[in-house]
Coordinates of C-alpha atoms in Angstrom, one line a residue:
M137 CA 14.1 19.5 -24.3
G138 CA 13.6 17.1 -21.4
R139 CA 9.7 16.5 -19.7
F140 CA 8.9 16.1 -15.8
T141 CA 5.6 15.4 -15.2
L142 CA 3.1 14.3 -11.9
P143 CA 0.6 14.8 -10.3
R144 CA -1.0 18.3 -8.6
D145 CA -1.5 16.9 -5.4
I146 CA 0.2 13.8 -3.5
Y147 CA -1.3 13.2 -0.7
H148 CA 0.4 10.8 1.3
G149 CA 0.0 9.2 5.1
K150 CA -2.2 6.9 6.8
G151 CA -6.0 8.3 6.3
C152 CA -5.5 10.2 3.8
L153 CA -8.0 8.5 1.6
E154 CA -10.5 11.0 3.8
E155 CA -8.6 14.0 1.2
L156 CA -11.6 13.0 -1.8
K157 CA -14.0 15.0 0.9
N158 CA -11.9 18.7 -0.2
L159 CA -12.4 17.2 -3.9
K160 CA -14.5 20.0 -6.2
G161 CA -17.1 19.7 -8.4
K162 CA -20.9 18.0 -9.0
K163 CA -20.7 14.0 -9.6
A164 CA -18.1 12.0 -8.8
M165 CA -18.0 8.3 -11.4
L166 CA -15.6 6.1 -8.7
V167 CA -13.9 3.3 -10.9
V168 CA -12.9 -0.5 -8.9
G169 CA -12.0 -3.1 -9.7
G170 CA -13.5 -6.9 -8.4
G171 CA -14.7 -6.6 -4.8
S172 CA -11.7 -6.3 -2.7
M173 CA -12.2 -2.7 -1.6
K174 CA -15.7 -3.5 -0.9
R175 CA -15.1 -6.2 1.1
Q176 CA -12.4 -4.7 3.2
G177 CA -14.8 -0.8 3.6
F178 CA -12.4 1.5 1.8
L179 CA -15.2 1.5 -1.4
D180 CA -18.2 2.5 0.8
R181 CA -15.4 5.7 3.2
A182 CA -14.8 6.7 -0.2
V183 CA -18.3 7.0 -1.3
N184 CA -19.1 8.8 1.4
Y185 CA -16.2 11.4 1.8
L186 CA -17.0 11.9 -2.2
K187 CA -20.1 12.8 -0.7
E188 CA -19.6 14.7 2.3
A189 CA -17.5 17.0 -0.4
G190 CA -21.0 17.5 -2.0
M191 CA -20.8 15.6 -5.4
E192 CA -23.1 12.8 -7.1
V193 CA -21.4 9.6 -7.1
E194 CA -21.8 7.1 -9.3
V195 CA -20.0 3.4 -9.0
F196 CA -18.3 1.9 -11.9
E197 CA -17.4 -2.1 -10.3
G198 CA -15.9 -5.0 -11.7
V199 CA -13.1 -3.7 -13.6
E200 CA -10.6 -7.6 -14.5
P201 CA -6.9 -8.0 -13.9
D202 CA -5.7 -6.8 -17.5
P203 CA -8.3 -4.5 -18.2
S204 CA -10.4 -5.1 -21.9
V205 CA -11.1 -3.1 -23.7
E206 CA -14.4 -3.8 -23.7
T207 CA -14.9 -2.7 -20.5
V208 CA -12.8 0.8 -20.8
M209 CA -15.8 1.1 -23.4
K210 CA -18.8 -0.3 -21.4
G211 CA -17.0 2.5 -19.0
A212 CA -17.3 5.6 -21.1
E213 CA -20.3 4.9 -22.0
A214 CA -21.8 5.3 -18.4
M215 CA -19.4 8.5 -18.0
T216 CA -20.8 10.0 -21.2
K217 CA -24.5 9.2 -19.4
F218 CA -23.7 10.5 -15.8
Q219 CA -21.4 12.9 -16.7
P220 CA -18.8 13.4 -13.5
D221 CA -16.7 15.7 -13.5
W222 CA -14.8 13.9 -11.1
I223 CA -12.9 10.3 -11.9
V224 CA -12.2 8.6 -9.5
S225 CA -10.1 4.9 -9.7
M226 CA -8.8 2.8 -6.6
G227 CA -7.7 -0.8 -6.4
G228 CA -4.5 -2.3 -7.6
G229 CA -2.9 -0.9 -11.5
S230 CA -5.7 -2.3 -13.4
P231 CA -9.1 -0.2 -12.2
I232 CA -7.0 3.2 -12.6
D233 CA -5.3 1.8 -16.1
A234 CA -9.0 1.0 -17.2
A235 CA -10.1 4.3 -15.7
K236 CA -7.6 6.6 -17.9
A237 CA -8.8 4.8 -21.3
M238 CA -11.7 5.6 -20.3
W239 CA -11.2 9.1 -19.2
A240 CA -10.4 9.2 -23.0
F241 CA -13.1 8.0 -24.7
Y242 CA -15.8 10.7 -22.8
E243 CA -13.9 13.2 -23.0
Y244 CA -13.5 12.7 -26.9
P245 CA -16.0 9.5 -28.0
D246 CA -14.7 9.2 -31.8
T247 CA -11.2 9.0 -30.8
T248 CA -9.3 4.8 -31.5
F249 CA -7.6 2.7 -30.0
E250 CA -5.0 3.0 -32.8
D251 CA -5.0 6.8 -32.5
L252 CA -4.6 6.8 -28.3
C253 CA -1.1 3.9 -29.1
I254 CA 0.6 6.0 -30.7
P255 CA 2.8 7.2 -28.3
F256 CA 2.3 11.1 -26.3
N257 CA -0.3 12.0 -29.4
F258 CA -3.6 11.9 -27.2
P259 CA -6.0 14.8 -27.3
E260 CA -5.9 18.3 -24.6
L261 CA -8.1 15.8 -21.5
R262 CA -9.6 17.9 -18.8
T263 CA -12.3 19.2 -20.9
K264 CA -14.8 17.1 -18.5
A265 CA -13.1 15.8 -15.8
K266 CA -10.4 15.6 -13.7
F267 CA -9.0 12.6 -12.9
A268 CA -7.7 11.2 -8.8
A269 CA -6.0 7.7 -8.4
I270 CA -6.0 5.4 -5.3
P271 CA -3.5 2.4 -5.4
S272 CA -4.4 -0.7 -3.5
T273 CA -1.0 -2.3 -4.1
S274 CA 2.8 -1.6 -3.6
G275 CA 4.2 -1.6 -6.8
T276 CA 2.1 -0.1 -10.1
A277 CA 2.3 4.1 -9.3
T278 CA 0.4 4.2 -12.0
E279 CA -1.1 7.2 -9.8
V280 CA 1.6 8.9 -11.1
T281 CA 2.3 7.6 -14.8
A282 CA 1.7 8.6 -17.7
F283 CA 0.5 5.0 -18.1
S284 CA -2.3 2.8 -18.9
V285 CA -2.8 -0.9 -20.7
I286 CA -5.1 -1.9 -22.5
T287 CA -6.2 -5.4 -23.4
N288 CA -8.0 -6.3 -27.0
Y289 CA -9.0 -10.3 -25.9
Q290 CA -10.7 -10.8 -29.2
T291 CA -7.1 -10.3 -31.4
G292 CA -4.7 -11.2 -28.4
V293 CA -3.2 -7.3 -29.3
K294 CA -2.2 -5.0 -25.4
Y295 CA -2.5 -1.3 -26.1
P296 CA 0.4 0.4 -24.3
L297 CA -0.9 3.7 -23.6
A298 CA 1.3 6.8 -23.1
D299 CA 0.8 10.4 -22.9
F300 CA 1.3 12.7 -19.7
N301 CA -2.0 14.3 -20.8
I302 CA -3.6 11.4 -18.4
T303 CA -1.4 11.7 -15.4
P304 CA -3.2 12.3 -12.7
D305 CA -4.2 16.3 -11.6
V306 CA -4.6 13.9 -7.5
A307 CA -2.8 10.5 -6.3
I308 CA -4.0 9.5 -2.7
V309 CA -1.4 7.4 -1.1
D310 CA -3.0 5.6 1.7
P311 CA -1.0 3.1 3.3
D312 CA -4.3 1.6 5.2
L313 CA -5.2 0.2 1.9
V314 CA -2.3 -2.1 0.8
S315 CA -2.7 -3.9 5.1
G316 CA -4.6 -6.5 4.2
L317 CA -2.5 -7.2 1.4
P318 CA -1.4 -11.4 0.3
A319 CA 2.8 -11.9 1.6
K320 CA 2.9 -13.2 -2.4
Q321 CA 1.6 -10.1 -3.8
V322 CA 3.3 -7.6 -1.4
A323 CA 7.0 -10.0 -3.0
Y324 CA 5.8 -9.1 -6.2
T325 CA 4.8 -5.8 -6.6
G326 CA 7.3 -5.0 -4.3
M327 CA 10.4 -6.9 -7.0
D328 CA 8.3 -4.3 -9.3
A329 CA 8.7 -1.1 -7.5
L330 CA 12.6 -1.5 -7.5
T331 CA 12.7 -3.0 -11.9
H332 CA 10.7 0.4 -11.9
A333 CA 13.8 3.0 -9.9
I334 CA 16.5 0.9 -11.4
E335 CA 15.5 1.0 -15.4
A336 CA 14.5 4.2 -15.0
Y337 CA 18.2 4.8 -13.5
V338 CA 20.0 3.5 -16.1
S339 CA 17.4 4.0 -19.2
T340 CA 18.5 6.3 -21.9
L341 CA 16.5 9.5 -20.5
N342 CA 17.1 9.7 -17.1
C343 CA 17.4 13.3 -15.9
P344 CA 18.5 15.4 -12.8
F345 CA 15.4 15.1 -12.2
T346 CA 14.8 11.2 -12.2
D347 CA 17.7 10.5 -10.7
P348 CA 17.3 11.2 -6.7
L349 CA 13.9 9.6 -7.1
A350 CA 15.2 6.4 -8.9
L351 CA 17.7 6.2 -5.9
Q352 CA 15.8 6.4 -2.3
A353 CA 13.1 4.4 -4.2
I354 CA 15.4 1.6 -4.1
E355 CA 16.8 2.7 -1.3
M356 CA 12.9 1.9 0.7
V357 CA 12.5 -1.0 -1.2
L358 CA 16.3 -2.6 0.4
D359 CA 15.8 -1.2 3.6
Y360 CA 11.5 -2.4 3.9
L361 CA 10.3 -5.0 1.6
P362 CA 11.9 -8.0 3.4
A363 CA 9.8 -7.0 6.9
S364 CA 7.1 -5.9 4.9
Y365 CA 6.6 -9.5 3.3
N366 CA 6.8 -10.5 7.0
G367 CA 3.6 -8.4 8.4
N368 CA 5.2 -5.9 8.8
M369 CA 3.0 -2.2 8.8
D370 CA 5.2 0.1 9.3
A371 CA 8.4 -1.3 6.8
R372 CA 4.4 -2.1 5.0
E373 CA 3.7 1.9 4.9
Q374 CA 7.4 2.8 3.6
M375 CA 6.6 -0.1 0.4
H376 CA 4.1 2.8 -0.5
Y377 CA 6.2 5.4 -0.5
A378 CA 8.6 4.1 -2.3
Q379 CA 7.1 2.4 -5.4
C380 CA 4.8 6.0 -5.4
L381 CA 9.4 7.2 -5.9
A382 CA 9.7 4.5 -8.4
G383 CA 6.5 5.5 -10.6
M384 CA 7.1 9.1 -10.6
A385 CA 11.1 8.0 -12.2
F386 CA 9.7 6.3 -14.5
S387 CA 7.0 8.1 -15.4
N388 CA 9.5 10.8 -16.6
A389 CA 13.1 8.4 -17.4
L390 CA 11.0 5.3 -18.8
L391 CA 12.1 1.8 -18.1
G392 CA 14.1 -1.3 -20.4
I393 CA 14.0 -4.8 -21.4
V394 CA 13.5 -6.1 -18.2
H395 CA 9.2 -4.5 -18.8
S396 CA 10.3 -5.6 -22.2
M397 CA 10.6 -9.2 -21.4
A398 CA 7.8 -9.5 -18.7
H399 CA 5.1 -8.4 -21.2
K400 CA 6.2 -11.2 -23.7
T401 CA 6.7 -13.8 -21.3
G402 CA 3.4 -13.2 -18.7
A403 CA 1.0 -14.8 -20.7
A404 CA 3.1 -16.7 -23.9
F405 CA 3.0 -20.2 -21.7
S406 CA 0.4 -23.1 -21.1
T407 CA 1.8 -23.7 -17.7
G408 CA 0.1 -20.9 -15.7
H409 CA 0.5 -17.1 -16.6
I410 CA 3.8 -15.5 -15.2
P411 CA 2.6 -12.4 -12.7
H412 CA 4.2 -9.2 -14.0
G413 CA 6.4 -8.7 -10.9
C414 CA 7.7 -12.0 -10.6
A415 CA 9.1 -12.5 -13.8
N416 CA 11.3 -9.0 -13.6
A417 CA 12.5 -10.3 -10.7
I418 CA 13.7 -13.2 -12.4
Y419 CA 15.0 -10.7 -15.5
L420 CA 16.7 -8.1 -13.3
P421 CA 19.7 -9.7 -12.5
Y422 CA 20.5 -11.8 -16.0
V423 CA 19.7 -8.2 -17.9
I424 CA 21.3 -5.7 -15.4
R425 CA 24.8 -8.7 -16.7
Y426 CA 24.1 -7.8 -19.7
N427 CA 23.3 -3.9 -20.0
A428 CA 26.1 -4.0 -17.5
K429 CA 28.6 -4.6 -21.1
D430 CA 27.8 -0.4 -21.9
A431 CA 30.0 1.3 -20.2
V432 CA 27.6 4.0 -19.6
A433 CA 25.1 1.7 -18.1
A434 CA 28.2 -0.6 -15.7
S435 CA 29.3 3.5 -14.1
R436 CA 25.5 3.6 -12.8
Y437 CA 24.3 0.0 -12.1
A438 CA 27.3 0.6 -9.7
E439 CA 26.8 3.7 -8.2
I440 CA 23.4 1.9 -7.3
A441 CA 25.5 -0.6 -5.8
R442 CA 27.0 1.7 -3.9
R443 CA 24.2 3.7 -2.7
M444 CA 22.6 0.3 -1.1
G445 CA 25.8 0.2 1.1
L446 CA 26.9 -3.1 -0.5
T447 CA 30.8 -3.6 -1.8
G448 CA 33.4 -4.4 -4.4
T449 CA 37.0 -3.1 -5.8
S450 CA 36.3 -2.2 -9.0
E451 CA 32.9 -2.0 -11.0
K452 CA 32.3 -5.2 -12.3
A453 CA 33.1 -5.8 -8.5
L454 CA 29.9 -3.8 -7.5
I455 CA 28.0 -5.5 -10.6
N456 CA 28.1 -8.8 -9.0
S457 CA 26.9 -7.4 -5.3
L458 CA 24.2 -5.9 -6.8
C459 CA 23.0 -9.0 -9.1
E460 CA 23.4 -10.7 -5.7
K461 CA 21.6 -9.1 -3.8
I462 CA 18.5 -8.9 -6.4
Q463 CA 19.3 -13.1 -6.0
E464 CA 19.3 -13.4 -2.4
F465 CA 16.1 -10.7 -2.1
N466 CA 14.2 -13.6 -4.5
R467 CA 15.6 -16.5 -2.1
K468 CA 13.3 -14.6 0.7
L469 CA 10.7 -13.5 -0.6
N470 CA 10.6 -17.3 -2.3
I471 CA 10.5 -16.3 -5.5
P472 CA 11.8 -18.6 -8.2
L473 CA 15.4 -17.8 -10.0
T474 CA 14.9 -18.8 -13.2
L475 CA 12.3 -19.3 -15.6
Q476 CA 12.7 -23.5 -14.9
E477 CA 12.3 -23.0 -11.6
F478 CA 9.3 -21.0 -12.2
G479 CA 8.1 -24.2 -13.8
I480 CA 7.7 -23.3 -17.5
Q481 CA 7.9 -26.3 -19.9
E482 CA 11.4 -26.8 -21.4
D483 CA 9.2 -27.5 -24.6
E484 CA 7.5 -25.4 -25.0
F485 CA 9.9 -22.6 -24.0
K486 CA 12.8 -23.5 -27.1
E487 CA 9.5 -23.7 -29.4
K488 CA 8.0 -20.1 -28.3
V489 CA 11.9 -18.6 -26.8
G490 CA 12.4 -16.7 -30.5
K491 CA 9.0 -15.4 -31.8
I492 CA 8.4 -14.2 -28.0
A493 CA 12.4 -12.4 -28.5
E494 CA 11.1 -10.6 -31.6
L495 CA 8.3 -9.7 -29.9
A496 CA 10.4 -8.5 -26.3
V497 CA 12.5 -6.6 -29.7
G498 CA 9.6 -4.1 -30.5
D499 CA 8.5 -3.7 -27.2
A500 CA 7.7 0.3 -26.9
C501 CA 9.9 0.0 -23.3
T502 CA 13.7 -1.6 -25.7
G503 CA 13.1 2.1 -26.9
S504 CA 15.1 3.5 -23.8
N505 CA 16.6 0.6 -23.1
P506 CA 20.7 1.5 -22.3
R507 CA 22.0 -0.8 -24.6
A508 CA 20.8 -2.3 -27.8
I509 CA 19.5 -5.8 -28.7
D510 CA 18.4 -7.1 -31.2
P511 CA 16.2 -11.1 -32.0
A512 CA 19.4 -12.6 -31.3
A513 CA 20.9 -11.8 -28.9
M514 CA 17.2 -11.9 -26.8
E515 CA 17.1 -14.9 -27.6
K516 CA 20.0 -15.5 -25.5
L517 CA 19.2 -13.8 -22.6
F518 CA 15.6 -15.5 -22.7
T519 CA 17.6 -19.2 -22.8
C520 CA 19.7 -17.8 -19.7
T521 CA 17.1 -16.8 -17.5
Y522 CA 15.7 -20.0 -18.6
Y523 CA 18.7 -21.9 -17.6
G524 CA 20.6 -19.4 -14.5
T525 CA 22.8 -19.4 -16.6
E526 CA 26.2 -16.5 -17.7
V527 CA 25.6 -13.6 -19.4
D528 CA 28.8 -13.3 -21.2
F529 CA 27.6 -11.6 -24.4

């Protein structure tokens, strides 16, 4: 039996932030990140709309990128004191992810991260509060997903939380909030969205409910990402919707080893953090070539290529066209094509790749990848992405 879960309401269109004033409740805790929403005036607008709804409002600010266990526990403590019946989070993936975890600890103070890390093991939420999410980037789609990632910086462990309970009740997808995104962030988050859609379409858990969402998102990214990157606001609006469609697909179909690889290399090298969307963009064409050795995956990649209007006289030719198209996008968006080009030092790569490969195979996203992989094959695949060599295994 399959399951398909989305927020009960998804509001979209310019100015739909105003829907906050139609929420029904007494108290709202508004969770935000590092200050961009405040600087651009959206935080004040959100607070005022919630007050128009007749609610008392408290703001929890300062959720950091890759939110920490400490931040989550502070937020849960603030919620316990304030007792909101709405949790509203606005910003990039980090504040929304953090607020999802705060929600669980607010409702169940005695639970532990270890309990919540067991996939689809959350206690029943909504005993105290409902949840509304408002994204300010066009990539993670956490406003419509059943996922959250929290980091324990003391132990270096990332807690991937997965449960349909943490799918928000309301998503407000207002393109006004992404009008000021820097071009680099547009590029990285856009390629993250493309990866979500492609991985969802070929995942072992794809289904007739997720396929149309994934294909539509892929077409929209192809149509709108370059123009959005170059500052076209109509295209940026469409990208905000495309990433949301991709999120609906992967929240239900799950992902694959592009994400496994990105998760385990983001903070692995001394030369600096590899932004998540950038890592996905580098790895995606190599993973497609690896997975395409599986016949079922090959036919689905070929279908993606056809939907993108690419040409080829065979499945193999179509898949080649798809990989070339992705790398053409990377060039247009000033994204490196290899880890070496990104700036990872060769000696450090060679020293660490074995352990990174082992960790990537153990990542939660590996289980739904269409072709099985072991640490030795994963190490070879990473090596191809470092040097830009052919995937022939």
